[in-house]
CSV table of C-alpha atoms in Angstrom, one decimal:
chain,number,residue,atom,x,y,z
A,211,UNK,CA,-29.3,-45.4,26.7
A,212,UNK,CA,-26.8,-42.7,27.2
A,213,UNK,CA,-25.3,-43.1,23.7
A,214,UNK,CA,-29.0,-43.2,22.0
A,215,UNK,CA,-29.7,-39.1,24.2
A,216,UNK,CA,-32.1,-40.6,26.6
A,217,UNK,CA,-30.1,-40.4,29.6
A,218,UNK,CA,-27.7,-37.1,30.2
A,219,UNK,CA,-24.7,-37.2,30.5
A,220,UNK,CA,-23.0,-37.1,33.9
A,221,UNK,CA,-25.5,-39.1,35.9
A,222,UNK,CA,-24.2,-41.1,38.8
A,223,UNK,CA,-25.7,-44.3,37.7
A,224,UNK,CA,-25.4,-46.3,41.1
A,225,UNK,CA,-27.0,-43.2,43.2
A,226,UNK,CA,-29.4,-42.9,40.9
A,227,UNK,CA,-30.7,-46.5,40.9
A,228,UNK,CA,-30.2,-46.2,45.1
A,229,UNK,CA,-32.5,-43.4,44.4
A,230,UNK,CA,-34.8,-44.9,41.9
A,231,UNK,CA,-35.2,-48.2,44.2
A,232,UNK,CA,-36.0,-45.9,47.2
A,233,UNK,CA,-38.8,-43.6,45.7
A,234,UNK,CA,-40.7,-46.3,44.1
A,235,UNK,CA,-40.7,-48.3,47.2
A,236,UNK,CA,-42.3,-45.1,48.9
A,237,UNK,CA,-44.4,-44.6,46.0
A,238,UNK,CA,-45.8,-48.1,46.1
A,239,UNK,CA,-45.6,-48.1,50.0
A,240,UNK,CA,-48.1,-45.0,49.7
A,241,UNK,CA,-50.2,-46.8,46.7
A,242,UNK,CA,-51.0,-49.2,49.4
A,243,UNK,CA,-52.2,-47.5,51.8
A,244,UNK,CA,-54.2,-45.1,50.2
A,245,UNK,CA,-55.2,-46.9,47.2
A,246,UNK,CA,-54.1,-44.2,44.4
A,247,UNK,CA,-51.5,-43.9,41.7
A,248,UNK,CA,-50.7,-40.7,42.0
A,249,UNK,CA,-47.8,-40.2,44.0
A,250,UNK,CA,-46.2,-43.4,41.9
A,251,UNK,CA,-47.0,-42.1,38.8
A,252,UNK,CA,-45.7,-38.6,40.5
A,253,UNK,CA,-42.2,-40.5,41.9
A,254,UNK,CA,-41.8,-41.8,38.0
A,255,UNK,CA,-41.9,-38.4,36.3
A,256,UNK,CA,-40.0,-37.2,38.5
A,257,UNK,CA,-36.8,-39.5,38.0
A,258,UNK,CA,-37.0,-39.7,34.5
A,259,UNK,CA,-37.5,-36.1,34.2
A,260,UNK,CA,-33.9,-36.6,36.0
A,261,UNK,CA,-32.6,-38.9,33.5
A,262,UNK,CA,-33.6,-36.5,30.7
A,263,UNK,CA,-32.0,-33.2,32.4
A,264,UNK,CA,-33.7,-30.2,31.8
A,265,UNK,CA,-36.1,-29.4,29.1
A,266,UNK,CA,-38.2,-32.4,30.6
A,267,UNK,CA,-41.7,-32.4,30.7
A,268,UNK,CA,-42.8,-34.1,33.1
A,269,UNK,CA,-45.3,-36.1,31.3
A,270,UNK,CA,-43.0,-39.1,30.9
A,271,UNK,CA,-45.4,-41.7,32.4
């Protein structure tokens, strides 16, 4: 994914998956609780958004 320009260049691939794991586990944590998508769908953007480096648009879900 790096090579193809989806992923920038210098991310830390095993804090970002630590990171990844963590925010969708509070993302679905809160899905449960309250019964809505958005701060899932909000988690997601975010860390690809990350992936992409800057220029994202945060529409990536």
């Amino acid at each position: 994914m790096r090579a193809a320009g989806e992923i920038r260049a210098g991310v830390d691939a095993p804090r970002t998956a630590s990171a990844f794991i963590a925010g969708i586990q509070g993302g679905v944590q809160v899905l449960r609780s309250t019964g809505s998508v958005e701060d899932l769908e909000a988690v997601l953007d975010t860390l690809i958004d990350y992936l992409r480096g800057p220029g994202s648009t945060g529409a990536a879900c």
